[in-house]
Amino acid sequence: MGLELTPFRGLRYDPDRVGSLAAVTSPPYDVVVRPDGVLHLESADPHNIVRLILPQASTPTARNKQAANTLRRWVTEGVLTTDEQPGLYVYEQRGAGLVQRGVIGALRVSQPSDGVVLPHEDVMPHVVADRAALMRATSANLEPLLLTYRGDGDEAGAAATIERTAERPPLLCTTTEDGFSHRLWAVTDPAELERIQTDLARHQALIADGHHRWATYLRLRAEHASPSPWDYGLVLLVDTARYPLRVRAIHRLLHRLPVPEALSALSGLFRVRQLHTPLNEALETLADASCAGNAFLLAGDGAFHLVDKPSPDLLARTVPLDRPEAWRTLDATVLHNALLEHVWRIPDDSPEHIAYIHDTAATVEKAERDGGTAVLLHPVREEVVRELARQGVTMPRKSTSFGPKPASGLVLRALTPPDAL
């Protein structure tokens, strides 16, 4: 059993009803730095997708109801329209010397034990509950997950069909403020659809970005009698044999732990050195230190502190021995099991105590502004991630950030007929 990707009738913005397609897009919900990022996106266009993926109201129930009403209104007003034919969508991102192409479709949801879609990170239950409530309310997949697979270069398969499709005029083309251009094509020809589907049916995929949304798909599928539209979820599949993704770290912001307290607790457990360098040079020093073992950068007091060479006794006491060595030696493993749980005693699933931020400079700035501690990590290699996933071993939550991530707002999937939303 392999990947089962199904065509769907995409729900897309009518370019004549919005200021620009770029102005209605957003990064994925968990990349938007709140609240500044939400306000920035909301002000870009009154129809920005952030109003659906991160609705703003006083309670969760009110937020989800607001998103559902907004989606219904935009469909009624023709701001969002449904494509006439079901199809798969070829999606291209281009920028910063990089080109990435993949295919968007509705993928049959499967359990990790099926070995078809492999997760590599743990999830936070409260985030899954939040996303599930939003999807129930809107009855829609509002943004695609990012999945990767390893193609074999079959000239008659998905890769060749994607490349041929990208030679045609696109459905849409826009450039977002980060300088990336985005193009989208619909594949509706039955023969082309069959080539893509037959090829993908031979492969398994790794969740690169979207573990919480995949867990949400699983939860909502279990709530509905099969067969139903909830058996499938919206994904972008990228062949990393052809288009390797970039892997970046996700950093931690410890809201209630000032840097002096964080450093004091490390005495005798880690080596700590203050770096008198700017951020880019500090990150280079972190990269060098990570080659020799576990290393982190702490920031928030106007300086950078390199934390490395953990005590072997600390690791022996805190890191479980029943996992592969590749997992036990991960920076994220040592951070969560040794530092957060035992040294700093910070719950890693409490938004009151910890935030997970993709942007390095933003993490440092927020720590300095709020008086907390930024913990900066060095990224994990993709081959380590994939091998652990094949072994069924999940990494600590928010261990990696694969990219570039698909822009939200280019194509949505309604799980009920749009006119019934």
Tab-separated table of C-alpha atoms in Angstrom:
chain	number	residue	atom	x	y	z
A	1	MET	CA	0.000	0.000	0.000
A	2	GLY	CA	1.334	3.423	-0.961
A	3	LEU	CA	0.213	7.015	-1.319
A	4	GLU	CA	-3.362	7.472	-2.566
A	5	LEU	CA	-3.675	11.014	-3.911
A	6	THR	CA	-7.102	12.059	-5.131
A	7	PRO	CA	-8.184	15.010	-7.316
A	8	PHE	CA	-10.507	17.589	-5.790
A	9	ARG	CA	-12.269	20.784	-6.839
A	10	GLY	CA	-10.038	23.497	-5.485
A	11	LEU	CA	-11.518	26.493	-3.694
A	12	ARG	CA	-9.500	29.506	-4.835
A	13	TYR	CA	-9.537	33.297	-4.611
A	14	ASP	CA	-11.059	35.152	-7.543
A	15	PRO	CA	-8.214	37.554	-8.463
A	16	ASP	CA	-10.769	40.163	-9.560
A	17	ARG	CA	-12.284	40.265	-6.058
A	18	VAL	CA	-9.114	40.817	-4.014
A	19	GLY	CA	-6.384	43.452	-4.020
A	20	SER	CA	-3.770	40.926	-5.155
A	21	LEU	CA	-3.179	37.223	-4.743
A	22	ALA	CA	0.005	37.938	-2.813
A	23	ALA	CA	-1.914	40.102	-0.348
A	24	VAL	CA	-4.325	37.304	0.583
A	25	THR	CA	-1.660	34.655	1.227
A	26	SER	CA	-0.018	33.824	4.532
A	27	PRO	CA	2.698	31.550	5.865
A	28	PRO	CA	1.322	28.390	7.544
A	29	TYR	CA	-0.572	29.135	10.762
A	30	ASP	CA	2.247	27.997	13.071
A	31	VAL	CA	4.868	30.181	11.369
A	32	VAL	CA	2.950	33.426	11.843
A	33	VAL	CA	4.432	35.258	14.833
A	34	ARG	CA	1.476	36.453	16.860
A	35	PRO	CA	0.126	39.037	17.405
A	36	ASP	CA	2.248	41.280	15.175
A	37	GLY	CA	2.215	38.888	12.241
A	38	VAL	CA	-1.541	38.465	12.353
A	39	LEU	CA	-2.118	42.223	12.387
A	40	HIS	CA	0.304	42.696	9.494
A	41	LEU	CA	-1.451	40.059	7.379
A	42	GLU	CA	-4.943	41.271	8.265
A	43	SER	CA	-4.006	44.778	7.150
A	44	ALA	CA	-2.564	43.504	3.853
A	45	ASP	CA	-6.054	42.697	2.519
A	46	PRO	CA	-9.479	42.321	4.204
A	47	HIS	CA	-9.683	38.838	2.671
A	48	ASN	CA	-6.284	37.545	3.808
A	49	ILE	CA	-6.374	33.821	4.582
A	50	VAL	CA	-5.055	34.517	8.100
A	51	ARG	CA	-8.641	35.451	9.023
A	52	LEU	CA	-9.508	31.788	8.454
A	53	ILE	CA	-6.424	29.984	9.756
A	54	LEU	CA	-5.892	32.262	12.785
A	55	PRO	CA	-9.249	33.930	13.519
A	56	GLN	CA	-9.163	36.511	16.301
A	57	ALA	CA	-11.888	36.504	18.978
A	58	SER	CA	-12.200	36.299	22.749
A	59	THR	CA	-12.824	32.534	23.055
A	60	PRO	CA	-11.934	29.435	21.000
A	61	THR	CA	-15.599	28.844	20.211
A	62	ALA	CA	-16.030	32.419	19.025
A	63	ARG	CA	-12.860	32.202	16.930
A	64	ASN	CA	-13.995	29.060	15.131
A	65	LYS	CA	-17.501	30.389	14.563
A	66	GLN	CA	-16.008	33.578	13.155
A	67	ALA	CA	-13.798	31.611	10.746
A	68	ALA	CA	-16.764	29.527	9.580
A	69	ASN	CA	-18.912	32.629	9.029
A	70	THR	CA	-16.080	34.389	7.197
A	71	LEU	CA	-15.518	31.416	4.891
A	72	ARG	CA	-19.238	31.131	4.188
A	73	ARG	CA	-19.472	34.850	3.420
A	74	TRP	CA	-16.468	34.833	1.080
A	75	VAL	CA	-17.957	31.904	-0.865
A	76	THR	CA	-21.356	33.589	-1.062
A	77	GLU	CA	-19.784	36.844	-2.231
A	78	GLY	CA	-17.660	35.084	-4.848
A	79	VAL	CA	-14.365	36.025	-3.207
A	80	LEU	CA	-13.602	32.296	-3.136
A	81	THR	CA	-14.794	30.202	-6.078
A	82	THR	CA	-14.689	26.484	-6.799
A	83	ASP	CA	-12.877	25.135	-9.843
A	84	GLU	CA	-15.232	23.449	-12.306
A	85	GLN	CA	-13.252	20.221	-12.651
A	86	PRO	CA	-11.584	18.132	-9.990
A	87	GLY	CA	-7.839	17.997	-10.393
A	88	LEU	CA	-4.448	17.758	-8.806
A	89	TYR	CA	-2.472	20.990	-8.614
A	90	VAL	CA	1.177	21.416	-9.560
A	91	TYR	CA	2.719	24.065	-7.312
A	92	GLU	CA	6.013	25.863	-7.867
A	93	GLN	CA	7.968	28.124	-5.504
A	94	ARG	CA	10.949	30.054	-6.792
A	95	GLY	CA	13.280	32.394	-4.935
A	96	ALA	CA	16.599	32.799	-3.111
A	97	GLY	CA	18.322	30.639	-5.715
A	98	LEU	CA	15.847	27.798	-5.180
A	99	VAL	CA	13.140	26.161	-7.287
A	100	GLN	CA	10.717	23.683	-5.756
A	101	ARG	CA	7.849	21.910	-7.461
A	102	GLY	CA	5.333	19.457	-6.094
A	103	VAL	CA	1.761	18.298	-6.428
A	104	ILE	CA	-1.207	19.254	-4.219
A	105	GLY	CA	-4.053	16.817	-3.740
A	106	ALA	CA	-6.334	15.086	-1.247
A	107	LEU	CA	-4.331	12.247	0.311
A	108	ARG	CA	-5.950	9.258	1.995
A	109	VAL	CA	-5.279	9.542	5.715
A	110	SER	CA	-3.392	6.617	7.264
A	111	GLN	CA	-1.999	5.640	10.637
A	112	PRO	CA	1.792	5.677	11.170
A	113	SER	CA	1.605	1.905	11.672
A	114	ASP	CA	0.519	1.561	8.029
A	115	GLY	CA	3.966	2.770	6.969
A	116	VAL	CA	2.595	5.055	4.247
A	117	VAL	CA	2.905	8.502	5.833
A	118	LEU	CA	5.708	8.667	8.394
A	119	PRO	CA	5.686	11.277	11.166
A	120	HIS	CA	8.981	12.223	12.779
A	121	GLU	CA	7.856	14.506	15.615
A	122	ASP	CA	5.587	14.296	18.626
A	123	VAL	CA	2.574	16.613	18.755
A	124	MET	CA	0.959	18.751	21.438
A	125	PRO	CA	-2.604	17.594	22.211
A	126	HIS	CA	-3.955	21.101	22.794
A	127	VAL	CA	-2.793	22.205	19.317
A	128	VAL	CA	-4.428	19.178	17.681
A	129	ALA	CA	-7.649	19.926	19.574
A	130	ASP	CA	-7.493	23.555	18.414
A	131	ARG	CA	-6.954	22.652	14.743
A	132	ALA	CA	-9.652	19.973	14.888
A	133	ALA	CA	-12.206	22.431	16.251
A	134	LEU	CA	-11.360	24.889	13.473
A	135	MET	CA	-11.667	22.226	10.745
A	136	ARG	CA	-14.975	20.999	12.167
A	137	ALA	CA	-16.364	24.531	12.205
A	138	THR	CA	-15.242	25.429	8.681
A	139	SER	CA	-15.606	21.928	7.194
A	140	ALA	CA	-12.538	22.671	5.112
A	141	ASN	CA	-8.830	21.980	4.756
A	142	LEU	CA	-7.594	25.572	4.768
A	143	GLU	CA	-3.900	24.933	4.028
A	144	PRO	CA	-1.861	21.977	2.753
A	145	LEU	CA	0.645	19.981	4.777
A	146	LEU	CA	4.152	19.563	3.336
A	147	LEU	CA	5.100	15.925	2.713
A	148	THR	CA	8.205	14.566	0.983
A	149	TYR	CA	8.869	11.364	-0.905
A	150	ARG	CA	11.867	9.962	-2.777
A	151	GLY	CA	11.084	9.550	-6.457
A	152	ASP	CA	13.077	7.267	-8.721
A	153	GLY	CA	13.160	9.420	-11.862
A	154	ASP	CA	10.555	7.399	-13.783
A	155	GLU	CA	10.129	9.259	-17.060
A	156	ALA	CA	6.498	8.162	-17.249
A	157	GLY	CA	5.649	8.975	-13.651
A	158	ALA	CA	4.713	11.878	-11.424
A	159	ALA	CA	7.961	13.837	-11.793
A	160	ALA	CA	7.794	13.897	-15.577
A	161	THR	CA	4.120	14.907	-15.531
A	162	ILE	CA	4.860	17.709	-13.061
A	163	GLU	CA	7.682	19.043	-15.220
A	164	ARG	CA	5.575	18.967	-18.397
A	165	THR	CA	2.721	20.724	-16.608
A	166	ALA	CA	5.079	23.506	-15.469
A	167	GLU	CA	5.784	24.364	-19.131
A	168	ARG	CA	2.162	25.454	-19.626
A	169	PRO	CA	0.579	28.799	-18.714
A	170	PRO	CA	-0.287	28.711	-14.978
A	171	LEU	CA	-3.654	29.219	-13.317
A	172	LEU	CA	-2.064	31.846	-11.126
A	173	CYS	CA	1.265	33.535	-10.604
A	174	THR	CA	2.163	35.868	-7.762
A	175	THR	CA	5.171	37.054	-5.774
A	176	THR	CA	4.914	37.356	-1.999
A	177	GLU	CA	6.728	39.927	0.115
A	178	ASP	CA	9.497	37.465	0.977
A	179	GLY	CA	10.551	37.587	-2.694
A	180	PHE	CA	9.309	34.093	-3.562
A	181	SER	CA	7.216	33.644	-6.689
A	182	HIS	CA	4.370	31.125	-6.625
A	183	ARG	CA	2.756	29.433	-9.622
A	184	LEU	CA	-0.114	26.951	-9.708
A	185	TRP	CA	-1.408	24.663	-12.476
A	186	ALA	CA	-4.384	22.290	-12.531
A	187	VAL	CA	-3.936	18.736	-13.833
A	188	THR	CA	-7.327	17.456	-14.979
A	189	ASP	CA	-6.503	15.163	-17.915
A	190	PRO	CA	-7.457	11.580	-16.882
A	191	ALA	CA	-4.308	10.053	-18.404
A	192	GLU	CA	-2.025	12.524	-16.610
A	193	LEU	CA	-3.883	12.046	-13.336
A	194	GLU	CA	-3.491	8.285	-13.646
A	195	ARG	CA	0.263	8.594	-14.264
A	196	ILE	CA	0.719	10.676	-11.143
A	197	GLN	CA	-1.492	8.463	-9.003
A	198	THR	CA	0.037	5.192	-10.208
A	199	ASP	CA	3.553	6.458	-9.536
A	200	LEU	CA	2.761	7.793	-6.055
A	201	ALA	CA	1.037	4.529	-5.114
A	202	ARG	CA	4.534	2.967	-5.040
A	203	HIS	CA	5.915	5.419	-2.493
A	204	GLN	CA	5.745	6.367	1.179
A	205	ALA	CA	6.024	9.940	2.441
A	206	LEU	CA	7.638	11.756	5.344
A	207	ILE	CA	5.747	14.558	7.065
A	208	ALA	CA	8.067	17.521	6.604
A	209	ASP	CA	5.748	20.192	7.997
A	210	GLY	CA	2.283	19.745	9.468
A	211	HIS	CA	2.396	17.023	12.140
A	212	HIS	CA	-0.408	18.667	14.113
A	213	ARG	CA	-2.623	18.984	11.064
A	214	TRP	CA	-1.981	15.335	10.105
A	215	ALA	CA	-2.918	14.297	13.657
A	216	THR	CA	-6.008	16.464	13.217
A	217	TYR	CA	-6.890	14.648	9.978
A	218	LEU	CA	-6.616	11.343	11.863
A	219	ARG	CA	-8.854	12.564	14.675
A	220	LEU	CA	-11.533	13.916	12.336
A	221	ARG	CA	-11.477	10.804	10.145
A	222	ALA	CA	-12.231	8.743	13.258
A	223	GLU	CA	-15.241	10.965	13.999
A	224	HIS	CA	-16.936	10.302	10.645
A	225	ALA	CA	-18.280	7.078	9.212
A	226	SER	CA	-16.275	5.927	6.202
A	227	PRO	CA	-16.416	6.525	3.307
A	228	SER	CA	-16.460	10.292	3.714
A	229	PRO	CA	-14.485	13.337	2.563
A	230	TRP	CA	-12.777	13.210	5.977
A	231	ASP	CA	-10.917	10.096	4.845
A	232	TYR	CA	-8.631	12.480	2.948
A	233	GLY	CA	-6.583	15.547	3.823
A	234	LEU	CA	-5.008	18.341	1.793
A	235	VAL	CA	-1.251	17.911	1.207
A	236	LEU	CA	1.619	19.115	-0.951
A	237	LEU	CA	3.926	16.245	-1.992
A	238	VAL	CA	7.497	17.138	-3.016
A	239	ASP	CA	9.975	14.680	-4.540
A	240	THR	CA	13.157	15.445	-2.604
A	241	ALA	CA	15.251	13.341	-4.987
A	242	ARG	CA	14.547	16.105	-7.510
A	243	TYR	CA	13.921	19.064	-5.204
A	244	PRO	CA	15.781	18.707	-1.884
A	245	LEU	CA	14.202	20.709	0.921
A	246	ARG	CA	16.064	22.952	3.327
A	247	VAL	CA	15.990	21.838	6.944
A	248	ARG	CA	16.124	24.530	9.601
A	249	ALA	CA	15.807	24.493	13.351
A	250	ILE	CA	12.807	25.669	15.351
A	251	HIS	CA	13.879	27.733	18.341
A	252	ARG	CA	12.418	27.964	21.852
A	253	LEU	CA	11.402	31.080	23.732
A	254	LEU	CA	11.134	30.503	27.488
A	255	HIS	CA	8.774	33.229	28.630
A	256	ARG	CA	9.263	33.055	32.395
A	257	LEU	CA	12.953	32.192	32.628
A	258	PRO	CA	15.382	35.157	32.576
A	259	VAL	CA	18.808	34.453	31.092
A	260	PRO	CA	20.724	34.848	34.404
A	261	GLU	CA	18.531	32.185	36.032
A	262	ALA	CA	18.896	29.886	33.035
A	263	LEU	CA	22.680	30.180	33.100
A	264	SER	CA	22.940	29.782	36.859
A	265	ALA	CA	21.086	26.467	36.724
A	266	LEU	CA	23.633	25.103	34.222
A	267	SER	CA	26.582	25.380	36.574
A	268	GLY	CA	28.495	22.089	36.650
A	269	LEU	CA	26.183	20.550	34.032
A	270	PHE	CA	27.254	22.288	30.804
A	271	ARG	CA	30.138	24.416	29.637
A	272	VAL	CA	28.989	28.012	29.166
A	273	ARG	CA	30.878	30.658	27.177
A	274	GLN	CA	29.759	34.192	26.366
A	275	LEU	CA	30.235	35.184	22.719
A	276	HIS	CA	31.025	38.789	21.862
A	277	THR	CA	29.812	38.494	18.278
A	278	PRO	CA	26.723	39.397	16.197
A	279	LEU	CA	23.988	36.835	15.592
A	280	ASN	CA	25.314	35.443	12.300
A	281	GLU	CA	28.744	34.770	13.775
A	282	ALA	CA	27.247	33.304	16.920
A	283	LEU	CA	25.256	30.877	14.767
A	284	GLU	CA	28.448	29.856	12.953
A	285	THR	CA	30.075	29.131	16.316
A	286	LEU	CA	27.003	27.079	17.267
A	287	ALA	CA	27.307	25.089	14.022
A	288	ASP	CA	30.955	24.309	14.745
A	289	ALA	CA	30.185	23.266	18.319
A	290	SER	CA	27.299	21.052	17.147
A	291	CYS	CA	29.744	18.988	15.091
A	292	ALA	CA	31.404	17.881	18.339
A	293	GLY	CA	28.257	17.221	20.394
A	294	ASN	CA	25.147	18.835	21.824
A	295	ALA	CA	25.233	22.636	21.759
A	296	PHE	CA	22.793	25.516	22.170
A	297	LEU	CA	22.833	29.305	22.050
A	298	LEU	CA	21.084	31.206	24.828
A	299	ALA	CA	20.080	34.829	24.285
A	300	GLY	CA	17.824	37.483	25.731
A	301	ASP	CA	20.130	39.640	27.842
A	302	GLY	CA	21.876	41.416	24.964
A	303	ALA	CA	24.565	38.754	24.579
A	304	PHE	CA	24.932	35.214	23.222
A	305	HIS	CA	25.932	32.317	25.447
A	306	LEU	CA	27.212	29.082	23.913
A	307	VAL	CA	26.115	26.103	25.983
A	308	ASP	CA	27.821	22.793	25.140
A	309	LYS	CA	29.649	19.743	26.544
A	310	PRO	CA	26.809	18.386	28.711
A	311	SER	CA	27.730	16.331	31.754
A	312	PRO	CA	27.719	12.589	30.877
A	313	ASP	CA	26.113	11.941	34.242
A	314	LEU	CA	23.264	14.352	33.452
A	315	LEU	CA	22.637	12.634	30.121
A	316	ALA	CA	22.726	9.202	31.723
A	317	ARG	CA	20.118	10.299	34.284
A	318	THR	CA	17.750	12.082	31.941
A	319	VAL	CA	17.903	10.656	28.396
A	320	PRO	CA	16.065	7.317	27.948
A	321	LEU	CA	18.269	4.425	26.899
A	322	ASP	CA	15.568	2.493	25.025
A	323	ARG	CA	15.852	4.602	21.854
A	324	PRO	CA	18.374	4.568	18.984
A	325	GLU	CA	21.584	6.501	19.581
A	326	ALA	CA	20.674	8.882	16.737
A	327	TRP	CA	17.632	9.922	18.806
A	328	ARG	CA	19.448	10.049	22.159
A	329	THR	CA	22.104	12.395	20.765
A	330	LEU	CA	19.714	14.862	19.116
A	331	ASP	CA	19.997	18.417	20.437
A	332	ALA	CA	16.203	18.522	20.773
A	333	THR	CA	16.243	15.321	22.830
A	334	VAL	CA	18.846	16.704	25.230
A	335	LEU	CA	17.036	20.045	25.378
A	336	HIS	CA	13.650	18.539	26.232
A	337	ASN	CA	14.731	15.650	28.469
A	338	ALA	CA	17.705	17.175	30.287
A	339	LEU	CA	17.317	20.951	30.201
A	340	LEU	CA	13.595	21.653	30.078
A	341	GLU	CA	12.372	18.754	32.197
A	342	HIS	CA	15.140	18.286	34.770
A	343	VAL	CA	17.255	21.438	34.926
A	344	TRP	CA	14.843	24.284	34.240
A	345	ARG	CA	11.644	22.346	35.047
A	346	ILE	CA	9.643	23.937	32.247
A	347	PRO	CA	6.677	22.066	30.686
A	348	ASP	CA	7.311	21.819	26.955
A	349	ASP	CA	3.620	21.804	26.043
A	350	SER	CA	2.486	24.932	27.898
A	351	PRO	CA	2.100	28.118	25.814
A	352	GLU	CA	2.379	30.107	29.057
A	353	HIS	CA	5.938	28.882	29.543
A	354	ILE	CA	7.316	28.177	26.063
A	355	ALA	CA	6.884	29.291	22.462
A	356	TYR	CA	8.241	27.633	19.334
A	357	ILE	CA	9.478	30.188	16.788
A	358	HIS	CA	10.953	29.559	13.338
A	359	ASP	CA	12.629	32.924	12.794
A	360	THR	CA	15.973	33.193	14.597
A	361	ALA	CA	16.176	36.969	14.882
A	362	ALA	CA	12.541	37.201	15.999
A	363	THR	CA	13.194	34.689	18.787
A	364	VAL	CA	16.103	36.751	20.093
A	365	GLU	CA	14.202	40.035	19.802
A	366	LYS	CA	11.167	38.704	21.682
A	367	ALA	CA	13.373	37.289	24.450
A	368	GLU	CA	15.141	40.634	24.874
A	369	ARG	CA	11.861	42.547	24.824
A	370	ASP	CA	10.029	40.232	27.242
A	371	GLY	CA	12.880	39.345	29.589
A	372	GLY	CA	12.819	35.647	28.727
A	373	THR	CA	15.415	33.251	27.348
A	374	ALA	CA	15.811	32.326	23.696
A	375	VAL	CA	17.235	28.855	23.082
A	376	LEU	CA	18.627	28.629	19.560
A	377	LEU	CA	19.267	25.225	17.975
A	378	HIS	CA	21.300	23.967	15.013
A	379	PRO	CA	19.241	22.120	12.357
A	380	VAL	CA	19.102	18.334	12.042
A	381	ARG	CA	20.129	16.651	8.783
A	382	GLU	CA	17.235	15.337	6.662
A	383	GLU	CA	18.732	11.832	6.430
A	384	VAL	CA	18.673	11.557	10.238
A	385	VAL	CA	15.023	12.613	10.306
A	386	ARG	CA	14.026	10.148	7.585
A	387	GLU	CA	15.915	7.213	9.110
A	388	LEU	CA	14.384	7.730	12.547
A	389	ALA	CA	10.923	7.985	10.951
A	390	ARG	CA	11.487	4.687	9.118
A	391	GLN	CA	12.304	3.090	12.476
A	392	GLY	CA	9.062	4.430	13.899
A	393	VAL	CA	10.908	6.739	16.291
A	394	THR	CA	9.465	10.232	16.727
A	395	MET	CA	11.638	13.194	17.576
A	396	PRO	CA	10.729	15.757	20.261
A	397	ARG	CA	8.002	18.118	19.106
A	398	LYS	CA	9.029	21.017	16.877
A	399	SER	CA	12.487	19.553	16.167
A	400	THR	CA	12.721	20.600	12.531
A	401	SER	CA	11.499	23.177	10.047
A	402	PHE	CA	11.497	21.974	6.445
A	403	GLY	CA	11.151	24.533	3.714
A	404	PRO	CA	10.237	26.348	1.725
A	405	LYS	CA	6.758	25.870	3.104
A	406	PRO	CA	3.717	26.219	0.849
A	407	ALA	CA	1.963	29.554	1.031
A	408	SER	CA	-1.493	29.324	2.567
A	409	GLY	CA	-4.330	30.775	0.528
A	410	LEU	CA	-3.503	29.567	-2.977
A	411	VAL	CA	-5.890	26.584	-2.942
A	412	LEU	CA	-8.308	25.315	-0.260
A	413	ARG	CA	-10.361	22.126	-0.067
A	414	ALA	CA	-13.987	22.207	1.050
A	415	LEU	CA	-15.196	18.997	2.712
A	416	THR	CA	-18.820	19.865	2.095
A	417	PRO	CA	-20.142	21.468	-1.100
A	418	PRO	CA	-19.154	25.171	-0.991
A	419	ASP	CA	-22.758	26.261	-1.363
A	420	ALA	CA	-23.564	24.288	1.794
A	421	LEU	CA	-20.849	25.889	3.939
